[in-house]
Amino acid sequence: DGGITQSPKYLFRKEGQNVTLSCEQNLNHDAMYWYRQDPGQGLRLIYYSHIVNDFQKGDIAEGYSVSREKKESFPLTVTSAQKNPTAFYLCASSPTMDRYYSNQPQHFGDGTRLSIL
Amino acid sequence: AQTVTQSQPEMSVQEAETVTLSCTYDTSESNYYLFWYKQPPSRQMILVIRQEAYKQQNATENRFSVNFQKAAKSFSLKISDSQLGDTAMYFCAFMKQWNNAGNMLTFGGGTRLMVKP
């Protein structure tokens, strides 16, 4: 089945440590997105990429970095500069070339919960 | 830029009754799409219903229906015959008309719905 796989499901970060969250999709989508969700809050866009080797900052990019070396993969690194990383992180993907979007505007992974040790 | 506002942080409803969740948005676009997503305790993002702005008829999906008021920029979700499985966070989301930059979503802050037995 096509879909988005995020790993790990739970992740713990020590002070001063960088951690990387994985996001892989086999939907052949060009665009991928990273969102942060704090408890009881909505989704805020961290970074997005519409094509391989290109990405743009979202609303809360500070303290995060991404890469897009392959169409299928869009890993997110939470750097030590992000002082409050504890949150739920969601990855999503969407087509860009379909003039009529598919049944869902964005397909979401199951998320990664990041906590500070 | 678009903004999406959900003014009800929390709501509750008795099983089998009807509840309406509110959403307002602000945009200068004339063509766009609106969505309601459900996020149960499992944290999956599930698309509940969508509405194309050019359609005057309100969308309906089984027990879920919307009241779309384009002039008022209002997009409420009505859940009829509420079930315990409807307990979740509900997010309203906005998307501009398709363009080759992907399906960018703007989310509201969410409404936590509790269905009581």
mmCIF file of C-alpha atoms in Angstrom:
data_model
loop_
_atom_site.group_PDB
_atom_site.id
_atom_site.type_symbol
_atom_site.label_atom_id
_atom_site.label_comp_id
_atom_site.label_asym_id
_atom_site.label_seq_id
_atom_site.Cartn_x
_atom_site.Cartn_y
_atom_site.Cartn_z
ATOM 1 C CA ASP A 1 0.000 0.000 0.000
ATOM 2 C CA GLY A 2 1.162 3.516 -0.731
ATOM 3 C CA GLY A 3 1.669 5.826 2.173
ATOM 4 C CA ILE A 4 3.959 7.843 4.394
ATOM 5 C CA THR A 5 6.190 6.269 7.002
ATOM 6 C CA GLN A 6 7.556 8.287 9.875
ATOM 7 C CA SER A 7 10.142 6.937 12.257
ATOM 8 C CA PRO A 8 10.725 6.599 15.055
ATOM 9 C CA LYS A 9 7.338 6.809 16.716
ATOM 10 C CA TYR A 10 8.907 8.141 19.926
ATOM 11 C CA LEU A 11 12.208 9.982 20.258
ATOM 12 C CA PHE A 12 14.084 11.447 23.175
ATOM 13 C CA ARG A 13 16.639 14.216 22.931
ATOM 14 C CA LYS A 14 19.361 15.134 25.365
ATOM 15 C CA GLU A 15 20.436 18.708 25.955
ATOM 16 C CA GLY A 16 22.681 19.994 23.163
ATOM 17 C CA GLN A 17 21.930 17.063 20.906
ATOM 18 C CA ASN A 18 20.709 17.111 17.331
ATOM 19 C CA VAL A 19 18.125 14.507 16.385
ATOM 20 C CA THR A 20 16.741 13.533 12.988
ATOM 21 C CA LEU A 21 13.186 12.473 12.257
ATOM 22 C CA SER A 22 12.647 10.297 9.224
ATOM 23 C CA CYS A 23 9.867 10.672 6.661
ATOM 24 C CA GLU A 24 9.562 8.400 3.636
ATOM 25 C CA GLN A 25 6.740 8.270 1.081
ATOM 26 C CA ASN A 26 5.995 5.884 -1.786
ATOM 27 C CA LEU A 27 3.142 7.887 -3.263
ATOM 28 C CA ASN A 28 5.315 9.447 -5.956
ATOM 29 C CA HIS A 29 4.388 12.884 -4.621
ATOM 30 C CA ASP A 30 6.571 15.842 -5.481
ATOM 31 C CA ALA A 31 5.750 17.971 -2.438
ATOM 32 C CA MET A 32 6.497 17.147 1.185
ATOM 33 C CA TYR A 33 5.852 19.047 4.423
ATOM 34 C CA TRP A 34 6.813 19.049 8.085
ATOM 35 C CA TYR A 35 4.435 20.270 10.794
ATOM 36 C CA ARG A 36 4.828 20.762 14.516
ATOM 37 C CA GLN A 37 1.877 20.221 16.844
ATOM 38 C CA ASP A 38 1.965 21.264 20.494
ATOM 39 C CA PRO A 39 -0.548 19.769 22.966
ATOM 40 C CA GLY A 40 -4.060 20.965 22.261
ATOM 41 C CA GLN A 41 -2.868 23.153 19.411
ATOM 42 C CA GLY A 42 -3.096 23.220 15.639
ATOM 43 C CA LEU A 43 -0.477 22.315 13.063
ATOM 44 C CA ARG A 44 2.275 24.802 12.300
ATOM 45 C CA LEU A 45 4.386 24.489 9.174
ATOM 46 C CA ILE A 46 8.118 24.081 9.743
ATOM 47 C CA TYR A 47 9.517 23.420 6.263
ATOM 48 C CA TYR A 48 8.207 22.316 2.900
ATOM 49 C CA SER A 49 9.659 21.101 -0.360
ATOM 50 C CA HIS A 50 7.984 21.086 -3.751
ATOM 51 C CA ILE A 51 10.762 19.397 -5.651
ATOM 52 C CA VAL A 52 13.958 17.488 -5.039
ATOM 53 C CA ASN A 53 16.926 19.600 -3.931
ATOM 54 C CA ASP A 54 14.715 22.556 -3.069
ATOM 55 C CA PHE A 55 12.921 23.511 0.133
ATOM 56 C CA GLN A 56 11.493 26.598 1.818
ATOM 57 C CA LYS A 57 11.025 27.747 5.376
ATOM 58 C CA GLY A 58 7.584 27.650 6.858
ATOM 59 C CA ASP A 59 6.260 29.669 9.757
ATOM 60 C CA ILE A 60 8.503 28.235 12.507
ATOM 61 C CA ALA A 61 11.730 27.102 10.819
ATOM 62 C CA GLU A 62 14.171 28.404 13.444
ATOM 63 C CA GLY A 63 16.060 25.586 15.137
ATOM 64 C CA TYR A 64 15.201 23.059 12.417
ATOM 65 C CA SER A 65 16.852 21.927 9.206
ATOM 66 C CA VAL A 66 15.809 19.664 6.340
ATOM 67 C CA SER A 67 17.174 18.069 3.201
ATOM 68 C CA ARG A 68 15.504 16.741 0.065
ATOM 69 C CA GLU A 69 18.059 14.637 -1.783
ATOM 70 C CA LYS A 70 15.518 12.078 -2.927
ATOM 71 C CA LYS A 71 11.904 12.421 -3.962
ATOM 72 C CA GLU A 72 10.835 9.800 -1.442
ATOM 73 C CA SER A 73 12.601 11.212 1.592
ATOM 74 C CA PHE A 74 12.358 14.453 3.584
ATOM 75 C CA PRO A 75 14.197 14.127 6.912
ATOM 76 C CA LEU A 76 13.859 16.786 9.595
ATOM 77 C CA THR A 77 16.699 17.592 11.982
ATOM 78 C CA VAL A 78 15.855 19.220 15.278
ATOM 79 C CA THR A 79 19.007 21.070 16.233
ATOM 80 C CA SER A 80 20.267 22.115 19.642
ATOM 81 C CA ALA A 81 19.215 25.652 18.708
ATOM 82 C CA GLN A 82 15.584 24.604 19.122
ATOM 83 C CA LYS A 83 15.150 25.280 22.817
ATOM 84 C CA ASN A 84 11.671 23.836 23.163
ATOM 85 C CA PRO A 85 11.565 20.785 20.893
ATOM 86 C CA THR A 86 9.014 18.763 22.863
ATOM 87 C CA ALA A 87 6.106 18.309 20.454
ATOM 88 C CA PHE A 88 4.388 15.978 18.035
ATOM 89 C CA TYR A 89 5.819 16.155 14.500
ATOM 90 C CA LEU A 90 3.794 15.289 11.435
ATOM 91 C CA CYS A 91 5.088 14.761 7.912
ATOM 92 C CA ALA A 92 2.827 15.062 4.875
ATOM 93 C CA SER A 93 3.033 14.862 1.096
ATOM 94 C CA SER A 94 0.978 16.012 -1.863
ATOM 95 C CA PRO A 95 1.058 15.975 -5.642
ATOM 96 C CA THR A 96 1.965 19.182 -7.447
ATOM 97 C CA MET A 97 1.284 18.418 -11.062
ATOM 98 C CA ASP A 98 -2.294 17.169 -10.769
ATOM 99 C CA ARG A 99 -4.638 19.919 -11.824
ATOM 100 C CA TYR A 100 -7.387 18.176 -9.897
ATOM 101 C CA TYR A 101 -5.975 17.105 -6.605
ATOM 102 C CA SER A 102 -6.359 13.557 -5.409
ATOM 103 C CA ASN A 103 -8.894 12.534 -2.802
ATOM 104 C CA GLN A 104 -6.807 14.100 -0.116
ATOM 105 C CA PRO A 105 -4.984 17.427 -0.456
ATOM 106 C CA GLN A 106 -2.200 16.109 1.749
ATOM 107 C CA HIS A 107 -1.436 12.607 2.935
ATOM 108 C CA PHE A 108 -0.146 12.438 6.506
ATOM 109 C CA GLY A 109 2.172 10.085 8.328
ATOM 110 C CA ASP A 110 1.437 8.782 11.818
ATOM 111 C CA GLY A 111 3.800 11.246 13.483
ATOM 112 C CA THR A 112 6.785 11.247 15.815
ATOM 113 C CA ARG A 113 6.566 12.363 19.421
ATOM 114 C CA LEU A 114 9.759 14.090 20.532
ATOM 115 C CA SER A 115 10.580 14.666 24.188
ATOM 116 C CA ILE A 116 13.526 16.095 26.098
ATOM 117 C CA LEU A 117 15.359 13.870 28.552
ATOM 118 C CA ALA B 1 -1.870 35.324 3.623
ATOM 119 C CA GLN B 2 -4.778 33.262 4.796
ATOM 120 C CA THR B 3 -5.905 32.806 8.378
ATOM 121 C CA VAL B 4 -8.254 30.205 9.799
ATOM 122 C CA THR B 5 -9.952 30.677 13.161
ATOM 123 C CA GLN B 6 -11.749 28.128 15.285
ATOM 124 C CA SER B 7 -13.311 29.979 18.184
ATOM 125 C CA GLN B 8 -14.360 26.946 20.233
ATOM 126 C CA PRO B 9 -11.349 25.293 21.924
ATOM 127 C CA GLU B 10 -13.497 22.575 23.491
ATOM 128 C CA MET B 11 -16.999 21.240 23.039
ATOM 129 C CA SER B 12 -18.992 18.312 24.336
ATOM 130 C CA VAL B 13 -22.121 16.567 23.129
ATOM 131 C CA GLN B 14 -24.241 13.683 24.293
ATOM 132 C CA GLU B 15 -24.153 10.538 22.229
ATOM 133 C CA ALA B 16 -26.780 10.536 19.444
ATOM 134 C CA GLU B 17 -27.185 14.313 19.543
ATOM 135 C CA THR B 18 -26.070 16.906 17.012
ATOM 136 C CA VAL B 19 -23.175 19.313 17.400
ATOM 137 C CA THR B 20 -21.853 22.133 15.241
ATOM 138 C CA LEU B 21 -18.211 23.232 15.141
ATOM 139 C CA SER B 22 -17.422 26.728 13.909
ATOM 140 C CA CYS B 23 -14.715 27.924 11.555
ATOM 141 C CA THR B 24 -14.085 31.302 9.988
ATOM 142 C CA TYR B 25 -11.356 32.236 7.562
ATOM 143 C CA ASP B 26 -9.890 35.286 5.959
ATOM 144 C CA THR B 27 -8.648 35.360 2.395
ATOM 145 C CA SER B 28 -8.535 37.561 -0.670
ATOM 146 C CA GLU B 29 -8.735 34.537 -2.957
ATOM 147 C CA SER B 30 -11.938 33.884 -4.868
ATOM 148 C CA ASN B 31 -11.280 30.231 -5.647
ATOM 149 C CA TYR B 32 -10.221 27.894 -2.872
ATOM 150 C CA TYR B 33 -11.007 24.713 -0.973
ATOM 151 C CA LEU B 34 -11.991 24.128 2.627
ATOM 152 C CA PHE B 35 -11.573 20.968 4.670
ATOM 153 C CA TRP B 36 -12.373 19.479 8.042
ATOM 154 C CA TYR B 37 -9.846 17.042 9.485
ATOM 155 C CA LYS B 38 -10.370 14.765 12.467
ATOM 156 C CA GLN B 39 -7.492 13.820 14.756
ATOM 157 C CA PRO B 40 -8.471 11.067 17.226
ATOM 158 C CA PRO B 41 -6.307 10.143 20.214
ATOM 159 C CA SER B 42 -4.184 8.015 17.877
ATOM 160 C CA ARG B 43 -3.039 11.372 16.360
ATOM 161 C CA GLN B 44 -3.759 10.286 12.785
ATOM 162 C CA MET B 45 -5.045 13.064 10.532
ATOM 163 C CA ILE B 46 -8.251 11.908 8.864
ATOM 164 C CA LEU B 47 -9.993 13.947 6.180
ATOM 165 C CA VAL B 48 -13.674 14.223 7.100
ATOM 166 C CA ILE B 49 -15.158 16.449 4.432
ATOM 167 C CA ARG B 50 -14.181 18.985 1.774
ATOM 168 C CA GLN B 51 -15.883 21.890 0.069
ATOM 169 C CA GLU B 52 -14.983 23.647 -3.155
ATOM 170 C CA ALA B 53 -15.649 27.375 -2.880
ATOM 171 C CA TYR B 54 -17.173 27.583 -6.347
ATOM 172 C CA LYS B 55 -19.877 25.101 -5.364
ATOM 173 C CA GLN B 56 -22.945 26.593 -3.730
ATOM 174 C CA GLN B 57 -24.209 23.254 -2.490
ATOM 175 C CA ASN B 58 -23.008 22.300 0.970
ATOM 176 C CA ALA B 59 -20.973 19.102 1.121
ATOM 177 C CA THR B 60 -22.306 16.064 2.970
ATOM 178 C CA GLU B 61 -20.584 12.838 3.991
ATOM 179 C CA ASN B 62 -22.887 10.503 5.878
ATOM 180 C CA ARG B 63 -23.386 12.037 9.348
ATOM 181 C CA PHE B 64 -21.104 14.985 8.569
ATOM 182 C CA SER B 65 -22.254 18.082 6.735
ATOM 183 C CA VAL B 66 -21.043 21.641 6.359
ATOM 184 C CA ASN B 67 -22.655 25.034 6.278
ATOM 185 C CA PHE B 68 -20.559 27.044 3.858
ATOM 186 C CA GLN B 69 -21.262 30.781 3.814
ATOM 187 C CA LYS B 70 -18.824 32.260 1.302
ATOM 188 C CA ALA B 71 -19.771 35.896 1.815
ATOM 189 C CA ALA B 72 -19.409 35.557 5.566
ATOM 190 C CA LYS B 73 -16.252 33.407 5.174
ATOM 191 C CA SER B 74 -17.727 30.817 7.456
ATOM 192 C CA PHE B 75 -17.408 27.038 7.237
ATOM 193 C CA SER B 76 -19.057 25.132 10.079
ATOM 194 C CA LEU B 77 -19.169 21.362 10.537
ATOM 195 C CA LYS B 78 -22.319 19.632 11.745
ATOM 196 C CA ILE B 79 -22.076 16.143 13.182
ATOM 197 C CA SER B 80 -25.398 14.375 13.446
ATOM 198 C CA ASP B 81 -26.145 11.344 15.613
ATOM 199 C CA SER B 82 -22.840 11.787 17.447
ATOM 200 C CA GLN B 83 -20.970 8.604 18.268
ATOM 201 C CA LEU B 84 -18.317 7.887 20.878
ATOM 202 C CA GLY B 85 -15.821 7.393 18.045
ATOM 203 C CA ASP B 86 -16.313 11.010 17.024
ATOM 204 C CA THR B 87 -14.334 12.089 20.091
ATOM 205 C CA ALA B 88 -11.303 13.848 18.617
ATOM 206 C CA MET B 89 -9.655 17.135 17.759
ATOM 207 C CA TYR B 90 -11.211 18.703 14.683
ATOM 208 C CA PHE B 91 -9.261 21.046 12.446
ATOM 209 C CA CYS B 92 -10.587 23.365 9.794
ATOM 210 C CA ALA B 93 -8.172 23.922 6.893
ATOM 211 C CA PHE B 94 -7.930 26.229 3.875
ATOM 212 C CA MET B 95 -6.224 25.623 0.542
ATOM 213 C CA LYS B 96 -5.855 28.042 -2.349
ATOM 214 C CA GLN B 97 -6.902 26.913 -5.769
ATOM 215 C CA TRP B 98 -4.544 24.380 -7.251
ATOM 216 C CA ASN B 99 -1.250 25.692 -8.486
ATOM 217 C CA ASN B 100 1.998 24.023 -9.403
ATOM 218 C CA ALA B 101 3.434 24.761 -5.989
ATOM 219 C CA GLY B 102 1.593 21.948 -4.299
ATOM 220 C CA ASN B 103 -1.402 21.753 -2.010
ATOM 221 C CA MET B 104 -0.524 24.162 0.784
ATOM 222 C CA LEU B 105 -2.867 23.954 3.759
ATOM 223 C CA THR B 106 -3.509 26.564 6.435
ATOM 224 C CA PHE B 107 -4.957 25.068 9.621
ATOM 225 C CA GLY B 108 -7.093 26.493 12.373
ATOM 226 C CA GLY B 109 -6.173 25.964 16.006
ATOM 227 C CA GLY B 110 -8.578 23.073 16.455
ATOM 228 C CA THR B 111 -11.663 22.201 18.513
ATOM 229 C CA ARG B 112 -11.532 19.335 20.976
ATOM 230 C CA LEU B 113 -14.825 17.435 20.830
ATOM 231 C CA MET B 114 -15.877 15.045 23.567
ATOM 232 C CA VAL B 115 -18.844 12.772 22.935
ATOM 233 C CA LYS B 116 -20.377 11.644 26.214
ATOM 234 C CA PRO B 117 -22.272 8.377 26.661
#
